[in-house]
Coordinates of C-alpha atoms and ligand atoms in Angstrom, one line a residue:
M1 CA -2.8 1.2 1.4
S2 CA -6.7 1.1 3.0
A3 CA -9.6 3.1 2.7
E4 CA -8.1 3.0 7.1
S5 CA -5.1 3.9 7.5
R6 CA -5.2 7.4 4.9
T7 CA -7.5 8.7 7.7
P8 CA -5.2 11.1 9.7
R9 CA -4.7 9.6 13.1
F10 CA -5.3 12.0 15.9
A11 CA -1.5 13.6 16.2
T12 CA -1.6 13.9 13.0
Q13 CA -5.4 16.6 13.2
A14 CA -3.5 17.8 16.1
I15 CA -0.9 19.4 13.5
H16 CA -2.8 19.5 10.4
A17 CA -6.2 19.7 10.3
G18 CA -8.9 22.2 9.8
A19 CA -5.1 24.3 8.1
A20 CA -3.0 23.6 5.2
P21 CA -0.1 25.9 3.7
D22 CA -1.2 29.6 2.6
P23 CA -2.4 29.1 -0.8
A24 CA -1.2 33.4 -1.5
T25 CA 2.2 33.3 0.2
G26 CA 2.9 30.0 0.8
A27 CA 2.5 30.9 4.3
R28 CA 2.7 27.5 6.4
A29 CA 2.3 28.7 9.9
Q30 CA -1.5 29.2 9.8
P31 CA -2.6 33.2 9.1
I32 CA -3.6 35.8 11.7
Y33 CA -5.8 37.6 9.3
F34 CA -6.3 40.9 11.2
T35 CA -9.4 42.3 9.7
N36 CA -13.2 43.1 10.2
G37 CA -14.1 43.2 7.0
F38 CA -14.4 41.1 3.4
V39 CA -14.2 42.8 0.3
F40 CA -17.3 41.6 -1.9
D41 CA -16.8 41.0 -5.4
S42 CA -19.6 42.3 -5.7
T43 CA -23.6 43.9 -4.0
E44 CA -25.4 39.8 -5.4
Q45 CA -22.4 38.4 -3.8
A46 CA -22.6 39.9 -1.0
A47 CA -26.5 39.9 -0.7
D48 CA -26.4 36.4 -1.0
I49 CA -23.5 35.9 2.1
F50 CA -25.8 38.3 3.9
A51 CA -28.3 36.1 3.4
M52 CA -26.8 32.5 4.2
R53 CA -27.3 30.9 0.1
R54 CA -23.9 30.7 -0.5
T55 CA -20.8 30.9 2.1
G56 CA -17.8 33.7 2.4
F57 CA -17.0 36.2 4.8
S58 CA -17.9 39.1 4.7
Y59 CA -17.4 40.3 8.8
S60 CA -15.4 39.0 11.8
R61 CA -18.3 39.1 14.0
G62 CA -19.6 36.3 12.9
S63 CA -16.7 34.4 11.2
N64 CA -12.9 35.1 10.3
P65 CA -10.1 32.8 8.2
T66 CA -8.4 32.0 12.0
V67 CA -11.1 32.0 13.4
A68 CA -12.5 28.9 11.3
A69 CA -9.2 27.0 10.9
L70 CA -9.6 26.4 14.3
E71 CA -13.4 25.7 14.1
R72 CA -12.0 23.1 11.5
R73 CA -9.8 21.7 13.5
V74 CA -11.4 21.0 17.0
A75 CA -14.6 19.2 15.0
A76 CA -11.3 17.0 13.2
L77 CA -10.8 15.9 16.8
E78 CA -13.9 16.1 17.8
G79 CA -15.1 14.0 15.8
A80 CA -18.1 16.7 14.8
K81 CA -19.6 17.9 11.6
A82 CA -19.0 21.6 12.4
A83 CA -17.8 23.9 15.6
V84 CA -18.3 27.4 16.1
A85 CA -15.0 29.3 18.7
V86 CA -16.1 32.1 20.6
S87 CA -14.2 33.9 23.4
S88 CA -14.9 31.9 26.5
G89 CA -15.9 28.5 27.9
Q90 CA -18.8 30.6 29.3
S91 CA -19.5 31.7 26.2
A92 CA -19.7 28.3 25.0
V93 CA -22.4 27.3 27.7
L94 CA -24.1 30.3 27.2
L95 CA -24.9 30.6 23.2
V96 CA -25.9 26.9 23.9
L97 CA -28.5 27.2 26.4
M98 CA -30.1 30.0 25.1
T99 CA -30.0 28.2 21.4
L100 CA -31.8 25.4 22.4
M101 CA -34.3 27.2 24.7
K102 CA -36.1 29.6 25.2
S103 CA -37.8 32.0 28.4
G104 CA -39.1 28.2 30.4
D105 CA -37.8 25.5 28.7
A106 CA -35.7 23.1 31.3
Y107 CA -33.3 21.2 30.6
V108 CA -31.3 18.6 33.2
A109 CA -28.2 19.3 34.1
S110 CA -24.9 17.1 36.0
P111 CA -25.4 18.2 39.7
R112 CA -21.3 17.8 39.6
L113 CA -20.7 20.7 37.1
F114 CA -17.1 23.8 36.9
G115 CA -18.3 25.9 39.6
G116 CA -19.0 29.5 36.4
S117 CA -21.6 26.8 35.4
L118 CA -23.7 26.8 37.6
G119 CA -23.7 30.2 38.7
L120 CA -23.8 30.6 34.6
M121 CA -27.1 28.2 35.2
R122 CA -28.4 29.9 38.6
R123 CA -28.3 33.7 36.7
L124 CA -30.2 32.3 33.4
D125 CA -33.1 30.5 36.6
G126 CA -33.8 33.7 37.9
R127 CA -33.0 36.5 35.0
Y128 CA -34.5 34.5 32.2
D129 CA -37.0 31.6 33.5
L130 CA -34.7 28.6 31.6
K131 CA -35.0 26.4 34.3
P132 CA -32.3 24.0 35.1
Q133 CA -33.0 20.6 36.7
F134 CA -30.2 19.4 38.6
A135 CA -29.6 14.6 39.1
K136 CA -30.5 14.0 42.5
G137 CA -27.4 12.4 40.8
L138 CA -24.4 11.2 38.9
S139 CA -25.6 8.1 37.9
P140 CA -27.3 7.7 34.2
A141 CA -30.8 6.6 36.4
D142 CA -30.4 9.7 38.4
F143 CA -30.6 11.6 35.4
E144 CA -33.3 10.3 33.9
A145 CA -35.2 10.4 37.5
A146 CA -35.0 14.7 36.4
I147 CA -36.6 14.2 33.4
T148 CA -39.7 16.4 32.7
P149 CA -42.2 17.7 29.5
E150 CA -40.2 20.8 29.7
T151 CA -36.9 19.0 29.2
R152 CA -35.0 20.4 26.3
A153 CA -31.2 18.9 26.7
I154 CA -29.8 17.3 29.2
V155 CA -25.6 18.5 30.2
C156 CA -22.5 17.2 31.7
E157 CA -18.8 17.6 32.6
S158 CA -17.0 14.2 30.5
I159 CA -14.5 14.2 33.3
V160 CA -15.8 16.5 36.5
N161 CA -13.9 19.9 37.0
P162 CA -12.5 20.1 39.7
C163 CA -12.9 16.4 41.8
A164 CA -11.8 14.7 38.5
T165 CA -14.8 12.7 38.9
V166 CA -15.3 10.4 35.0
M167 CA -19.3 10.6 33.7
D168 CA -21.0 7.2 32.0
L169 CA -21.4 9.4 28.9
E170 CA -22.8 5.9 27.1
G171 CA -25.3 5.3 30.0
I172 CA -26.8 8.9 30.1
S173 CA -27.0 9.4 25.8
A174 CA -28.8 6.5 26.2
V175 CA -31.7 8.2 28.5
A176 CA -31.2 11.3 26.2
R177 CA -31.3 9.1 23.2
R178 CA -35.5 7.7 25.1
H179 CA -36.0 10.6 25.3
G180 CA -35.4 12.5 22.7
L181 CA -33.2 14.7 24.0
P182 CA -29.7 16.7 22.5
L183 CA -26.7 15.8 25.4
V184 CA -24.5 18.4 26.0
V185 CA -21.4 17.4 26.6
D186 CA -18.5 20.0 28.7
N187 CA -15.6 18.5 27.2
T188 CA -13.4 20.6 28.7
L189 CA -10.7 18.2 31.8
A190 CA -10.8 15.2 29.1
S191 CA -9.7 17.4 26.1
P192 CA -10.4 15.2 22.8
A193 CA -7.2 14.0 23.6
L194 CA -8.4 11.6 27.0
I195 CA -12.6 11.2 25.6
R196 CA -14.2 12.1 22.2
P197 CA -18.1 12.6 23.5
I198 CA -19.8 11.9 20.6
E199 CA -18.5 8.6 19.5
Y200 CA -20.7 7.8 22.7
G201 CA -23.6 9.0 21.3
A202 CA -22.6 13.0 22.5
D203 CA -25.2 15.7 20.5
I204 CA -23.4 18.8 21.4
V205 CA -19.9 19.5 23.2
V206 CA -18.1 22.3 24.4
H207 CA -14.9 23.6 25.4
S208 CA -13.2 26.0 27.2
T209 CA -9.7 26.6 25.0
S210 CA -8.6 28.7 27.6
K211 CA -7.8 25.2 29.5
F212 CA -5.3 22.0 27.8
L213 CA -6.4 23.2 24.9
G214 CA -4.3 26.8 24.0
G215 CA -2.6 25.0 26.7
S216 CA 0.0 27.7 28.1
G217 CA -2.8 29.4 29.9
Q218 CA -2.5 32.7 27.1
T219 CA -5.8 32.9 26.0
I220 CA -9.1 33.0 26.9
G221 CA -12.4 31.4 24.5
G222 CA -14.5 28.9 24.3
V223 CA -15.6 26.3 21.1
I224 CA -19.7 24.6 20.1
C225 CA -19.6 21.1 18.2
D226 CA -22.2 20.6 16.4
A227 CA -21.5 16.1 16.2
G228 CA -25.1 16.5 13.2
S229 CA -26.3 13.7 14.5
F230 CA -29.6 15.1 16.1
D231 CA -33.4 15.3 14.9
W232 CA -34.1 17.9 15.6
T233 CA -37.7 18.5 13.6
K234 CA -38.6 15.8 15.4
T235 CA -40.6 18.4 17.7
S236 CA -41.4 22.1 17.6
A237 CA -39.7 22.7 20.8
Y238 CA -36.3 23.8 19.0
N239 CA -38.1 26.8 16.8
L240 CA -35.1 28.6 16.5
I241 CA -33.4 25.7 14.9
T242 CA -36.6 24.4 12.5
D243 CA -39.2 27.3 12.2
P244 CA -38.3 29.9 8.7
W245 CA -36.4 33.1 10.0
P246 CA -38.1 35.7 8.6
D247 CA -35.0 38.1 8.2
Y248 CA -33.1 35.3 6.4
D249 CA -35.9 35.7 3.9
G250 CA -36.8 32.1 5.4
L251 CA -33.9 30.3 5.5
V252 CA -34.8 26.8 7.7
I253 CA -32.1 26.2 9.2
T254 CA -32.6 22.9 9.6
E255 CA -33.1 22.4 5.9
R256 CA -30.7 24.2 3.6
F257 CA -28.7 22.8 6.7
P258 CA -29.6 19.4 7.7
E259 CA -26.2 18.2 8.3
I260 CA -24.7 21.3 10.7
S261 CA -28.7 22.9 12.1
F262 CA -27.0 23.2 15.5
A263 CA -23.6 24.7 14.4
V264 CA -25.6 27.3 11.9
A265 CA -28.3 28.1 14.6
C266 CA -25.2 28.9 17.2
R267 CA -23.2 31.1 14.5
L268 CA -26.3 33.4 13.5
F269 CA -28.4 33.5 16.1
G270 CA -25.0 33.1 18.5
L271 CA -22.4 35.4 17.0
R272 CA -24.0 37.6 15.2
D273 CA -26.8 38.7 16.3
L274 CA -24.7 38.4 20.5
G275 CA -21.4 38.9 19.6
P276 CA -18.7 37.5 21.7
G277 CA -16.2 36.2 18.8
L278 CA -13.5 35.0 19.3
S279 CA -10.0 36.4 18.1
P280 CA -7.8 35.9 15.2
M281 CA -4.2 36.1 17.6
N282 CA -6.1 34.1 20.8
A283 CA -7.7 32.0 17.9
F284 CA -3.9 31.6 16.3
L285 CA -2.3 30.8 20.0
T286 CA -5.0 28.4 20.5
L287 CA -4.2 26.6 17.6
T288 CA -0.2 26.2 17.8
G289 CA -1.5 24.7 22.0
I290 CA -3.0 22.0 20.1
E291 CA -0.3 20.9 17.6
T292 CA 1.5 19.4 20.9
L293 CA -2.7 18.5 22.7
P294 CA -2.0 14.6 22.2
L295 CA 2.1 14.9 24.4
R296 CA 1.2 17.2 26.3
M297 CA -2.0 15.1 27.8
E298 CA 0.4 11.8 27.9
R299 CA 2.5 13.7 30.5
H300 CA -0.3 15.8 32.3
C301 CA -1.9 11.7 32.8
A302 CA 1.1 10.9 34.2
N303 CA 2.7 13.5 36.1
A304 CA -0.9 14.3 37.8
R305 CA -1.1 10.3 38.2
A306 CA 1.7 10.6 40.0
V307 CA 1.6 13.6 42.3
A308 CA -2.0 11.7 43.2
A309 CA -0.5 8.6 44.4
Y310 CA 2.3 10.7 46.3
L311 CA -0.3 12.5 48.1
K312 CA -2.8 10.0 49.4
D313 CA -0.3 8.3 51.1
H314 CA 0.5 11.3 52.8
P315 CA -0.7 11.2 56.5
K316 CA -1.4 15.2 55.9
V317 CA -4.5 14.2 53.5
D318 CA -7.5 13.1 54.1
W319 CA -8.2 12.3 50.8
V320 CA -7.7 11.6 47.3
S321 CA -10.1 12.8 44.7
Y322 CA -8.7 11.0 41.2
P323 CA -10.0 7.5 40.1
G324 CA -6.8 7.4 38.1
L325 CA -5.8 5.7 41.6
P326 CA -6.6 1.9 42.4
G327 CA -9.1 1.7 45.3
Q328 CA -10.5 5.1 44.2
P329 CA -14.4 5.9 44.0
G330 CA -15.4 5.8 40.7
E331 CA -12.4 3.5 39.5
A332 CA -14.5 1.5 36.6
L333 CA -16.0 4.5 34.4
A334 CA -11.9 5.5 35.3
K335 CA -11.4 2.2 33.2
R336 CA -13.6 2.2 31.7
Y337 CA -13.9 5.6 29.4
V338 CA -9.8 7.0 30.1
P339 CA -7.3 4.4 30.0
Q340 CA -5.0 7.4 29.8
G341 CA -6.1 8.7 33.2
P342 CA -8.1 11.1 34.1
G343 CA -6.5 14.0 33.0
S344 CA -4.0 16.3 35.3
I345 CA -6.6 18.3 37.8
F346 CA -8.3 17.6 41.2
T347 CA -8.9 17.5 44.2
F348 CA -7.4 16.5 47.3
A349 CA -8.6 17.4 51.0
L350 CA -5.8 17.7 54.5
K351 CA -6.9 16.6 58.0
G352 CA -5.7 19.7 59.1
G353 CA -8.7 21.6 58.0
E354 CA -9.1 24.9 56.0
A355 CA -6.3 26.1 58.1
A356 CA -4.4 23.5 56.8
A357 CA -5.4 24.0 53.1
I358 CA -4.8 28.0 53.2
R359 CA -1.2 26.8 54.7
F360 CA -0.5 24.5 52.5
I361 CA -1.6 27.1 49.0
M362 CA 0.7 29.5 50.8
S363 CA 3.5 27.5 51.3
L364 CA 3.8 26.3 47.7
E365 CA 7.0 27.9 45.3
L366 CA 7.3 26.1 41.9
V367 CA 3.2 24.8 41.2
S368 CA 1.8 28.5 41.3
H369 CA -1.7 30.2 43.3
L370 CA -3.6 31.1 40.0
V371 CA -7.2 29.8 38.9
N372 CA -6.7 28.3 35.9
I373 CA -6.1 24.7 34.8
G374 CA -5.0 22.0 32.6
E375 CA -1.4 25.1 31.8
I376 CA 1.7 23.5 31.3
K377 CA 3.1 24.9 34.9
S378 CA 1.1 23.9 38.3
L379 CA -1.6 25.6 40.0
A380 CA -3.5 25.2 43.4
I381 CA -6.1 26.8 44.1
H382 CA -9.0 26.6 47.2
P383 CA -13.0 26.6 45.0
A384 CA -14.2 26.9 48.6
T385 CA -13.5 30.6 48.5
T386 CA -12.7 30.7 44.9
T387 CA -13.9 29.3 41.9
H388 CA -16.6 27.6 43.9
R389 CA -17.4 30.5 47.0
Q390 CA -21.4 31.5 45.7
L391 CA -22.3 28.0 45.8
A392 CA -24.9 27.3 49.1
D393 CA -22.8 24.3 51.5
D394 CA -24.6 21.3 50.8
E395 CA -23.7 23.0 47.0
K396 CA -19.8 22.8 47.8
A397 CA -20.3 19.0 50.0
A398 CA -22.1 17.8 46.1
A399 CA -19.6 19.3 44.5
C400 CA -17.0 17.6 46.8
V401 CA -15.3 21.7 47.8
G402 CA -15.3 22.2 51.5
P403 CA -12.6 24.0 53.0
E404 CA -10.0 21.5 53.3
T405 CA -10.2 20.8 49.9
V406 CA -7.4 22.7 47.4
R407 CA -7.4 21.7 43.7
L408 CA -4.6 20.7 41.8
S409 CA -3.9 21.1 38.0
I410 CA -0.5 19.5 37.2
G411 CA 1.4 20.6 34.6
L412 CA 4.7 19.0 33.2
E413 CA 7.2 19.7 34.9
S414 CA 9.5 17.2 36.3
V415 CA 7.4 15.2 38.5
E416 CA 9.9 15.0 41.4
D417 CA 10.4 19.2 41.2
L418 CA 6.9 18.4 41.9
I419 CA 7.0 16.2 44.8
A420 CA 9.2 17.7 46.6
D421 CA 7.3 21.2 46.2
I422 CA 4.5 19.5 47.9
E423 CA 6.1 18.2 50.4
Q424 CA 8.1 21.3 51.7
A425 CA 4.8 23.0 51.7
L426 CA 3.2 19.7 53.7
A427 CA 5.8 19.5 56.2
K428 CA 4.9 23.4 57.2
V429 CA 0.9 22.4 57.3
G430 CA 0.8 21.8 61.8
Ligands
PLP501 C1 -13.4 26.9 32.8 C2 -13.7 25.9 32.4 C3 -15.1 27.0 31.7 C4 -15.1 27.9 31.5 O1 -14.5 28.5 30.1 P1 -13.6 30.4 30.2 O2 -12.9 30.1 29.8 O3 -13.3 30.1 31.7 O4 -14.6 31.0 30.4 C5 -15.9 25.6 31.4 N1 -16.5 24.2 31.4 C6 -15.3 23.8 32.4 C7 -15.5 23.1 33.0 C8 -13.7 24.8 33.3 O5 -13.2 24.1 33.8

């Protein structure tokens, strides 16, 4: 067999990467290690683990075997060198920004992002002077134009929540490279089954595992992936990663862990100091969800495409934002980056405005009115009054979530039943 055919492919890794039968008991499913502490063999071993001179478990705030299995699996699927699991997607974004920057630093951000990320960025700006520099548009040139000497990173989503816009990751990563900046990509809406941002030059990939990775809408979680590709030592700007840590006997992360420096910094600062770790139970449920990710994403994409095509031709619908359909804005980028389809979260607008959008949502019977996305069940929400309510009107327009807009997250039900439900709800709209 050639080396290439021995490398497990994506669906195999989704089931096996990072977890093996339990050596102690033979248990085939990943055991859930509900323990805060781990007994040390000696005081020397305890001291070594604390000082990062050797690896090992000490206290589950910093790492736990069940959580570590999830971290290894997501890292494998993303093609990353290491991953750090955290308590939510929100804390994944927070820890990345806090690990990369200190007060007074700035980062270029996409103008189209998940509402919770925009809200967090605004709060961090106001209270901690971490400045988002929003690009004027979505093209690589727009991102480049926003860069200043204070810029420390570029942040975007691979597929944008909620409007399904597919970003030009290769173009944006070329800009990042030219300016010596790490590219951070939130890959929640694509999942590694549709896009692996590291293959296009991303240095850090974040996930809300609450969505497609978990898949069943049961647990909140997040993951930070370190591609191991960025050279942090070229400037003194990333001093949390490159400077000695006096409280760890002068540990220099980039020297001791050159391939996973960012992940180690996130773990020491983000988990040991700040503390938003993931519960072993939630890690177990997420691992189980990931086992079926490739299969689910195929069906999510097929169902979303059929529903979007139905809506596009409906007389009460003004527009549909799903670049997987022919003739849509962003079609070329969608074809290039997501030949399977741009996921299953998208927006559409009703000709009858806000009243029609609200009537539509309240008339759905099979599709649930709730705020999550990426679940097996189909979901609908009115973003202008919920997920994106903090945005000013012009920001809502930039995020394409006006009052007439509905966000759908298409699940895995029989698509005929989904279209029938949407059809009866549209019939009730004036
Ligand atoms: C949901 C979401 C988040 C936040 O994740 P939580 O797990 O809800 O905290 C971050 N980014 C994107 C793109 C999301 O959709």
